[in-house]
mmCIF file of N, CA and C in Angstrom:
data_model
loop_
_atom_site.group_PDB
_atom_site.id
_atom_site.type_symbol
_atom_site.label_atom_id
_atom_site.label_comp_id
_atom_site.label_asym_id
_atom_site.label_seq_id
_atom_site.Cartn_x
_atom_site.Cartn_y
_atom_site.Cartn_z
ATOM 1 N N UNK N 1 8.329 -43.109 85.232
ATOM 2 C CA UNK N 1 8.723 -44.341 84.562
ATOM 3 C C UNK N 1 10.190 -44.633 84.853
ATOM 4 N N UNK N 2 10.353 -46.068 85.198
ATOM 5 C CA UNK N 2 11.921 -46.364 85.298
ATOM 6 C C UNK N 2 12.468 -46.676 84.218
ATOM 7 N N UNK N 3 13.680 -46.358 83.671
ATOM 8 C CA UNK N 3 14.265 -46.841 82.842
ATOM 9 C C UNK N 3 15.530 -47.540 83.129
ATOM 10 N N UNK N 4 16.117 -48.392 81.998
ATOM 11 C CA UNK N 4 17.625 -49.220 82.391
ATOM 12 C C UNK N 4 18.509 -48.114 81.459
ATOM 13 N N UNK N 5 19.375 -47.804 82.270
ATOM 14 C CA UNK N 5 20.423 -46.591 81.425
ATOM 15 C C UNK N 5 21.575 -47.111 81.342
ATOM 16 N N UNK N 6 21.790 -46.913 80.323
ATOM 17 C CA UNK N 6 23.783 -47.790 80.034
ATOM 18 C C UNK N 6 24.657 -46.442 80.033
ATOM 19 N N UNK N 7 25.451 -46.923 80.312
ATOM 20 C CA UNK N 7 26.449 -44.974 80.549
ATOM 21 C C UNK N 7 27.945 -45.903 79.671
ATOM 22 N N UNK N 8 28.344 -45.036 78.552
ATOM 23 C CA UNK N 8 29.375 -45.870 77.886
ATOM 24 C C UNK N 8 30.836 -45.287 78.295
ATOM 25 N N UNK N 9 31.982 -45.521 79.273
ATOM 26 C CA UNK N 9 32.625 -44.536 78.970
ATOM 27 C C UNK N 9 34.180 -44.801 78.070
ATOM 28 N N UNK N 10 34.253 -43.695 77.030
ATOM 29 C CA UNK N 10 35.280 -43.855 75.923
ATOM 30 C C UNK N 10 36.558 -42.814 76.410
ATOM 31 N N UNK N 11 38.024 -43.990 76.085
ATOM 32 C CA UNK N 11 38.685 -43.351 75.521
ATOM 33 C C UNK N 11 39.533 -43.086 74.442
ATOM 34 N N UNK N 12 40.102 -42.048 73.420
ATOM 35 C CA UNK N 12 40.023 -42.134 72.394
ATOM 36 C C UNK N 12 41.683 -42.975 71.950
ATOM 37 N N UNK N 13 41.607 -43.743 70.661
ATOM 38 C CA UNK N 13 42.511 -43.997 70.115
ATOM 39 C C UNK N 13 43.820 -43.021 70.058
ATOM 40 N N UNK N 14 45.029 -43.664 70.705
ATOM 41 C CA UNK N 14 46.026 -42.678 70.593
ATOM 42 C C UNK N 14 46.884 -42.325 69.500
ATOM 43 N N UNK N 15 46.466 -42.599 68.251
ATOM 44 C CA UNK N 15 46.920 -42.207 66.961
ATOM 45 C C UNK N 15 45.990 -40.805 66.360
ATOM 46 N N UNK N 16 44.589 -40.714 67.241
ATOM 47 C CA UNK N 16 43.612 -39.687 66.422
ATOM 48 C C UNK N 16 43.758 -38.468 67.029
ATOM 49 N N UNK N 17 43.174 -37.500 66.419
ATOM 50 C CA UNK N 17 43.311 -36.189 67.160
ATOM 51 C C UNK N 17 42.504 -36.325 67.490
ATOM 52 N N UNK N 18 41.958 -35.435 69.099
ATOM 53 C CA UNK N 18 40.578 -35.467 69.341
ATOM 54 C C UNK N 18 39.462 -34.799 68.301
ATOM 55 N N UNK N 19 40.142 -34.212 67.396
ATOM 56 C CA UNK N 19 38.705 -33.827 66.761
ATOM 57 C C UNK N 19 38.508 -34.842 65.595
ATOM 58 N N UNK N 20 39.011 -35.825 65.363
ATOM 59 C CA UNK N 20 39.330 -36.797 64.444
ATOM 60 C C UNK N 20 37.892 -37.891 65.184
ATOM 61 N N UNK N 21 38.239 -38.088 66.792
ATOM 62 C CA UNK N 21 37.600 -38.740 67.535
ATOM 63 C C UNK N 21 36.316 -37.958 67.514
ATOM 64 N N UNK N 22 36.180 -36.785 67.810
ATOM 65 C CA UNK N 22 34.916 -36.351 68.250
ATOM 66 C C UNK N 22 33.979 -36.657 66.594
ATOM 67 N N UNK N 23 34.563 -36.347 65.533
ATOM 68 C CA UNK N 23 34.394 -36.588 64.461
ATOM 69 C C UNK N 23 33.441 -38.080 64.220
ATOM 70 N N UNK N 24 34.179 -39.284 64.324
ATOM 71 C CA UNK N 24 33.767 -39.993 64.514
ATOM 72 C C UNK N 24 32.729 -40.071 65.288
ATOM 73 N N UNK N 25 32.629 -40.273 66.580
ATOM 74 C CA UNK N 25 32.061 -40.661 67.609
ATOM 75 C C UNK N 25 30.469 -39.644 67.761
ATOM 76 N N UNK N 26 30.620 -38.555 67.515
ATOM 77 C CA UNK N 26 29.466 -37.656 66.936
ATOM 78 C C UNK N 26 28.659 -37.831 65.721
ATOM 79 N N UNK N 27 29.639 -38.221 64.860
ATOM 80 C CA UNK N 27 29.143 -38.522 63.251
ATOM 81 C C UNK N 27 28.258 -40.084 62.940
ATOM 82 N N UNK N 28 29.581 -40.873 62.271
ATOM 83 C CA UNK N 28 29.336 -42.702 62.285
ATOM 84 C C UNK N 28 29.066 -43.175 63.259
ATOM 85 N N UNK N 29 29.294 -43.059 64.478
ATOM 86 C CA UNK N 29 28.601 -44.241 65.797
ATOM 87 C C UNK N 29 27.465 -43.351 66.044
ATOM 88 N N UNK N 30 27.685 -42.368 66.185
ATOM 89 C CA UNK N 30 26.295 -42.138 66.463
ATOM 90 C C UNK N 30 24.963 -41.939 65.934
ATOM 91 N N UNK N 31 25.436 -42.419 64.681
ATOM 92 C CA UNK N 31 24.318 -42.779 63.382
ATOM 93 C C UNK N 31 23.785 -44.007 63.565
ATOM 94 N N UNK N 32 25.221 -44.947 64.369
ATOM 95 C CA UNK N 32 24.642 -46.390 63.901
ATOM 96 C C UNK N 32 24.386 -46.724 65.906
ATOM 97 N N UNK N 33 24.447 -45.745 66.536
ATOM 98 C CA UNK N 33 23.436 -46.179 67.532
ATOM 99 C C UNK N 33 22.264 -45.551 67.829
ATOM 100 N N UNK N 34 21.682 -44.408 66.963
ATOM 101 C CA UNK N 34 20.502 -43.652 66.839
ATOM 102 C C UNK N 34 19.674 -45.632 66.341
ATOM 103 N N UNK N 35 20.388 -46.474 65.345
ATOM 104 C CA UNK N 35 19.546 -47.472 64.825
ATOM 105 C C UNK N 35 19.151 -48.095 65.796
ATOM 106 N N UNK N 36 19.947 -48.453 67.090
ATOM 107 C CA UNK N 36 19.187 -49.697 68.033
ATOM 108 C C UNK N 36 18.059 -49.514 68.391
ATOM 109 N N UNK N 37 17.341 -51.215 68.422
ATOM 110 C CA UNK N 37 16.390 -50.884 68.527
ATOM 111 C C UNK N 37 15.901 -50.965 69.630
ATOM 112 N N UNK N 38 14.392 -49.926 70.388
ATOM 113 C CA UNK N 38 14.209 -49.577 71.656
ATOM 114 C C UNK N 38 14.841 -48.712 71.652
ATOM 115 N N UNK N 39 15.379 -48.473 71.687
ATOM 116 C CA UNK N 39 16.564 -46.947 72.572
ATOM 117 C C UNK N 39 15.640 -45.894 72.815
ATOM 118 N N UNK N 40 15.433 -45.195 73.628
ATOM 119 C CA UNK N 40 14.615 -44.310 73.977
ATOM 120 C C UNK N 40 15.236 -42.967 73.996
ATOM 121 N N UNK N 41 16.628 -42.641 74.321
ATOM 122 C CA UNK N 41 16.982 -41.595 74.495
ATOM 123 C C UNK N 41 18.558 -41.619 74.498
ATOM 124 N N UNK N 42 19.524 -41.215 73.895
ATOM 125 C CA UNK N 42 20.906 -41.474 73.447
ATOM 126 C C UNK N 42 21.408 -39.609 73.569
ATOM 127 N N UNK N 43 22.589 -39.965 74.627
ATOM 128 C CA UNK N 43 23.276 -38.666 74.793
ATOM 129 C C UNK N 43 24.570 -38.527 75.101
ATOM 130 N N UNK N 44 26.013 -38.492 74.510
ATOM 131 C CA UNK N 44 27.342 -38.328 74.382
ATOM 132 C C UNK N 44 27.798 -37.219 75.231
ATOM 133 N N UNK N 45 28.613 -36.907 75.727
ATOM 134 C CA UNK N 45 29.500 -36.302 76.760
ATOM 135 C C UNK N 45 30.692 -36.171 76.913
ATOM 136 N N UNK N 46 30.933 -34.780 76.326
ATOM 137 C CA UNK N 46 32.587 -35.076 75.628
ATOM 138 C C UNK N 46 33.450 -34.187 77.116
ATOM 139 N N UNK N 47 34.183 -34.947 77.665
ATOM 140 C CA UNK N 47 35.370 -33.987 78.494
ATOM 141 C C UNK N 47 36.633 -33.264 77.731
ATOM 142 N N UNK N 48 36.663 -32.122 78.312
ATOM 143 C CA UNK N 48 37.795 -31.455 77.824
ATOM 144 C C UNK N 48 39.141 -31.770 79.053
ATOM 145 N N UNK N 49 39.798 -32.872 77.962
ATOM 146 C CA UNK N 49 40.982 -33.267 78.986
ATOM 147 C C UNK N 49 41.797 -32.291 79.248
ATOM 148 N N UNK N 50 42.135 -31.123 78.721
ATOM 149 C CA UNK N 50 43.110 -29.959 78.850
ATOM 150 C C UNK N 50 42.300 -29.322 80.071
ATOM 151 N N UNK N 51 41.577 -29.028 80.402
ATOM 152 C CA UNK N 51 40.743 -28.610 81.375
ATOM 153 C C UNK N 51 40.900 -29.449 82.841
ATOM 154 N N UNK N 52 40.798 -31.118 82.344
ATOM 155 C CA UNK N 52 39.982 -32.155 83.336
ATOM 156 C C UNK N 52 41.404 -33.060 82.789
ATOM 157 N N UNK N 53 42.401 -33.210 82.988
ATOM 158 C CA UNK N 53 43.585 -34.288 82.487
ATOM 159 C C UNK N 53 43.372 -35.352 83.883
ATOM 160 N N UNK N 54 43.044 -35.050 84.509
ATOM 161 C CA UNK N 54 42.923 -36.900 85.128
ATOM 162 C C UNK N 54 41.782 -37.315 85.049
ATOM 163 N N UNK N 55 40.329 -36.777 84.746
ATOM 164 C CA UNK N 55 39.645 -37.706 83.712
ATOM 165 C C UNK N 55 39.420 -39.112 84.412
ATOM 166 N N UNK N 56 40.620 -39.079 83.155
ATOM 167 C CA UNK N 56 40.354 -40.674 82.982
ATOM 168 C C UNK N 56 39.705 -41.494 81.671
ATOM 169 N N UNK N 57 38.676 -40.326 81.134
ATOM 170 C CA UNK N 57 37.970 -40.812 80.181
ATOM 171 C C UNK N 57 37.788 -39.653 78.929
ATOM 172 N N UNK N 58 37.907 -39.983 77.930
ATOM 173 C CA UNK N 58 38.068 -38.793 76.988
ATOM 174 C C UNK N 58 36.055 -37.909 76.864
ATOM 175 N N UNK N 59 35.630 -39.026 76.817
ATOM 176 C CA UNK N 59 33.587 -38.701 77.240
ATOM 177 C C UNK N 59 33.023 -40.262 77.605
ATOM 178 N N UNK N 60 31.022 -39.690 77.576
ATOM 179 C CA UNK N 60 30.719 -40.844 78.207
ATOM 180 C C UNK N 60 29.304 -40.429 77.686
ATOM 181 N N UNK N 61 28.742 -42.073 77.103
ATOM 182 C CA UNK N 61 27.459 -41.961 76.364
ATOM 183 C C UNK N 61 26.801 -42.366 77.265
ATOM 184 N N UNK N 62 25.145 -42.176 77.097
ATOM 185 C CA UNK N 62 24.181 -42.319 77.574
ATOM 186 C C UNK N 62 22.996 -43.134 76.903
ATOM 187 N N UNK N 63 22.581 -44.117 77.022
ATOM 188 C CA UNK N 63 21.575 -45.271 76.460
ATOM 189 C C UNK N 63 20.514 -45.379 77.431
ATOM 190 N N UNK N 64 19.273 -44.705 77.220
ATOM 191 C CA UNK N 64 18.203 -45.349 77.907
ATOM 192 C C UNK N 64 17.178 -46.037 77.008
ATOM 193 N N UNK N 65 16.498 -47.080 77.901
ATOM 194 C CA UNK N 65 16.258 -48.604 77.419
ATOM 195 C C UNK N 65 14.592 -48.548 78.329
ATOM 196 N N UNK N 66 13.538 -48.871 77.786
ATOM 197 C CA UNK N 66 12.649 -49.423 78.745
ATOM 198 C C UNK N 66 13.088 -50.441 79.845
ATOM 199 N N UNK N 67 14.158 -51.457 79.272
ATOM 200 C CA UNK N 67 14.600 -52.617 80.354
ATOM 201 C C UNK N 67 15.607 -53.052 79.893
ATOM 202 N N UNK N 68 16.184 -53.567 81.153
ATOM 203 C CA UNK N 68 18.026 -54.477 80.822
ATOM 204 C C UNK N 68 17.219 -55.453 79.376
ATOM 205 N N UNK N 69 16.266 -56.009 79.579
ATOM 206 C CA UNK N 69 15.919 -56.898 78.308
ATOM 207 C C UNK N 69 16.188 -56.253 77.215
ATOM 208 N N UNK N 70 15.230 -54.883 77.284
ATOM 209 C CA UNK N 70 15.513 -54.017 75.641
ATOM 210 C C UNK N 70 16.878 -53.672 76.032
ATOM 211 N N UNK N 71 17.622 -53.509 76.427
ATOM 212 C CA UNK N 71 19.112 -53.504 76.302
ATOM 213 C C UNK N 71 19.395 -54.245 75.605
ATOM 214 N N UNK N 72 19.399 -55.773 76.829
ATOM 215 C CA UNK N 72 20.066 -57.203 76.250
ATOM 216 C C UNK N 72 19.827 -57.329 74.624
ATOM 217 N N UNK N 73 18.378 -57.122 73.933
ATOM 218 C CA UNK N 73 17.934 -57.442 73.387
ATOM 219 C C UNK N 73 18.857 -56.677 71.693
ATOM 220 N N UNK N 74 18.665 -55.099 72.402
ATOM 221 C CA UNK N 74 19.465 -54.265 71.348
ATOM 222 C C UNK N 74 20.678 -54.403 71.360
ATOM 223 N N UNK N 75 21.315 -54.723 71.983
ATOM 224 C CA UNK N 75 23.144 -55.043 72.079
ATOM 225 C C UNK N 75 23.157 -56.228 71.048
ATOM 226 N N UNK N 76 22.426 -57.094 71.143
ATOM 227 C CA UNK N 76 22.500 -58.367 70.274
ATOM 228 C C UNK N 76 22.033 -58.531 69.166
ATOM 229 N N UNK N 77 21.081 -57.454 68.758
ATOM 230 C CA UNK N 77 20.470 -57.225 67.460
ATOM 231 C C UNK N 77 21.709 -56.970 66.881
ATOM 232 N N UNK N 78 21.345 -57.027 65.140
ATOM 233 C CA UNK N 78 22.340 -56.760 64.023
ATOM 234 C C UNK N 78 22.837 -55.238 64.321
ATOM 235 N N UNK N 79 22.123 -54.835 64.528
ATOM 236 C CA UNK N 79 22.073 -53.120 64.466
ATOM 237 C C UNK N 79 23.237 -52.698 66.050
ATOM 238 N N UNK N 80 23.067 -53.566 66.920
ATOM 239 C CA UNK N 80 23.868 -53.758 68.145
ATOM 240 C C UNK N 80 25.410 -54.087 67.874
ATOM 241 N N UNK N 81 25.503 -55.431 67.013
ATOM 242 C CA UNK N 81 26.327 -56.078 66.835
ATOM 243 C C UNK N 81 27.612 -55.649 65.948
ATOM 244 N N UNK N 82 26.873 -53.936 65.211
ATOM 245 C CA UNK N 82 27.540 -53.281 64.093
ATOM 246 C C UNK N 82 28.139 -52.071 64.882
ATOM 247 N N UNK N 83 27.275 -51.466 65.621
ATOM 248 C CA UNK N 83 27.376 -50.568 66.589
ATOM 249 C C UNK N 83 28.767 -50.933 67.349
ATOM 250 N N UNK N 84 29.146 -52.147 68.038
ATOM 251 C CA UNK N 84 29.920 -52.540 68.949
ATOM 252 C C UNK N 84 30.736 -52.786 68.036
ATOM 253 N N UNK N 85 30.773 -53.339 66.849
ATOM 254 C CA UNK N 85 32.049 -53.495 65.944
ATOM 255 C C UNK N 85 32.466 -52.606 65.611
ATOM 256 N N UNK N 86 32.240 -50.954 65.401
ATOM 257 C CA UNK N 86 32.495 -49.917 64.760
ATOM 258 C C UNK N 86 33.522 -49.347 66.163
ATOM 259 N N UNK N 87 33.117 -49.746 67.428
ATOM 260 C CA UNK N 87 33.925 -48.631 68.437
ATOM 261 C C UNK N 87 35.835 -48.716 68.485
ATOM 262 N N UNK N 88 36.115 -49.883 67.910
ATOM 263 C CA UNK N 88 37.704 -49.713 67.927
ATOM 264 C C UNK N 88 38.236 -48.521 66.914
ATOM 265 N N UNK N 89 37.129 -48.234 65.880
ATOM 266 C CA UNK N 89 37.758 -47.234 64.889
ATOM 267 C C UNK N 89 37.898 -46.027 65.302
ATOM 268 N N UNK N 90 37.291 -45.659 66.470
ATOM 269 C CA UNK N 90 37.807 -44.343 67.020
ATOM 270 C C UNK N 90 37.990 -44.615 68.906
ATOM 271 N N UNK N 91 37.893 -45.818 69.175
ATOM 272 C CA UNK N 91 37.947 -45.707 70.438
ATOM 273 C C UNK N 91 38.944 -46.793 71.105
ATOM 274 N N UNK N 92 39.868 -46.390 71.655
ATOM 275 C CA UNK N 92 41.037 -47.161 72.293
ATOM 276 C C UNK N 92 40.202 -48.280 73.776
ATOM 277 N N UNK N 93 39.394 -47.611 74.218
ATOM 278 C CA UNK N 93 38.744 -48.381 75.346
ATOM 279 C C UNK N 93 37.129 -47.469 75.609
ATOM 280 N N UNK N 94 36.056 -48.513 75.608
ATOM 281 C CA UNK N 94 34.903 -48.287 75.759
ATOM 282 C C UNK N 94 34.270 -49.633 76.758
ATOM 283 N N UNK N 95 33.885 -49.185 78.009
ATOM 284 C CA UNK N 95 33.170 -49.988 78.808
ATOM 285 C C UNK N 95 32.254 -49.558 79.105
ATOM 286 N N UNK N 96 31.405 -50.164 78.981
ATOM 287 C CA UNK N 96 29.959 -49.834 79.377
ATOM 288 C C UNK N 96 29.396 -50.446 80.516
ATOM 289 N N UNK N 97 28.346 -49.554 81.533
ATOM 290 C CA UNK N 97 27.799 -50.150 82.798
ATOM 291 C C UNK N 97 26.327 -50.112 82.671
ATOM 292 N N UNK N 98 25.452 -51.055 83.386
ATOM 293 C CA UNK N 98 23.918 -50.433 83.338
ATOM 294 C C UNK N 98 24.118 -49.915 84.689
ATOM 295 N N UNK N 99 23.268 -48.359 85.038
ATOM 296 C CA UNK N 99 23.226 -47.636 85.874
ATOM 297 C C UNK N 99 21.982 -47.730 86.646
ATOM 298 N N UNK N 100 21.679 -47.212 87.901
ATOM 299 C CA UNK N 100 20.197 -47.018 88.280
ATOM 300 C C UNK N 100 20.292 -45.540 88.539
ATOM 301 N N UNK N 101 19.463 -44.646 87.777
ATOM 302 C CA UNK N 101 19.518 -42.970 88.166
ATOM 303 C C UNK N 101 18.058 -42.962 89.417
ATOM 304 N N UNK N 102 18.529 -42.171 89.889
ATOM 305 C CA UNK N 102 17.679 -41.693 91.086
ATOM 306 C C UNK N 102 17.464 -40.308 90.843
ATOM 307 N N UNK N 103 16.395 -39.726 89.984
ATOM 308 C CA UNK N 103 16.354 -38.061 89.767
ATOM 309 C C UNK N 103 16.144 -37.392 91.398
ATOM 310 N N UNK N 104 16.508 -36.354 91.646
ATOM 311 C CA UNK N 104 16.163 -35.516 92.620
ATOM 312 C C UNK N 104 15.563 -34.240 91.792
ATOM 313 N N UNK N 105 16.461 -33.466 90.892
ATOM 314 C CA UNK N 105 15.528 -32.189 90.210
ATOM 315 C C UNK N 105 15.215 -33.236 88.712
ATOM 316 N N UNK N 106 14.198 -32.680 88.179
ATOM 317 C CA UNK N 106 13.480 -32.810 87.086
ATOM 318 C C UNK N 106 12.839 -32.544 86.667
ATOM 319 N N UNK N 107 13.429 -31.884 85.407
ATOM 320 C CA UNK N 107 11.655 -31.044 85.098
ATOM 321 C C UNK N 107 10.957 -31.515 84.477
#
């Protein structure tokens, strides 16, 4: 089955500590994007910048969707619209892309 995958990538507000951020972003957003609706499969990805400092990105979520529609569709729902309003409270910059994955291993 194909799916439409959104890959989100965040970085964190420079007033929070990262565990302030991970806090957040583990906890409240990811409560209120478990709600969208469709979502098939939701998975966060935290980098350790002390490790990885050019980065670039503090982590990076994962949204799979039956289709860009159930995307379109969940981004614009209420439940979308709360989701996207909540990301300035822990996130300085969040852009999101739709991806096309091509598995090679899979189990």
């Amino acid at each position: 089955m194909s799916y439409a995958k959104r890959i989100g990538y965040l970085i964190k507000r420079d007033e929070l500590t990262l565990e302030q951020f991970h806090e957040h972003w583990l906890g409240t957003h990811a409560e209120l994007c478990k709600k969208l609706p469709g979502l098939r499969r939701y998975t966060t990805n935290l980098i350790d910048r002390e490790s990885f400092p050019n980065a670039g990105w503090d982590g990076f979520s994962e949204l799979w969707f039956d289709s860009v529609e159930d995307h379109d569709a969940a981004f614009a729902s209420k439940e979308g619209q709360e989701l996207l309003a909540d990301a300035p409270n822990f996130a300085k910059s969040l852009y999101g892309v739709i991806v096309t994955e091509t598995r090679h291993i899979w189990p």
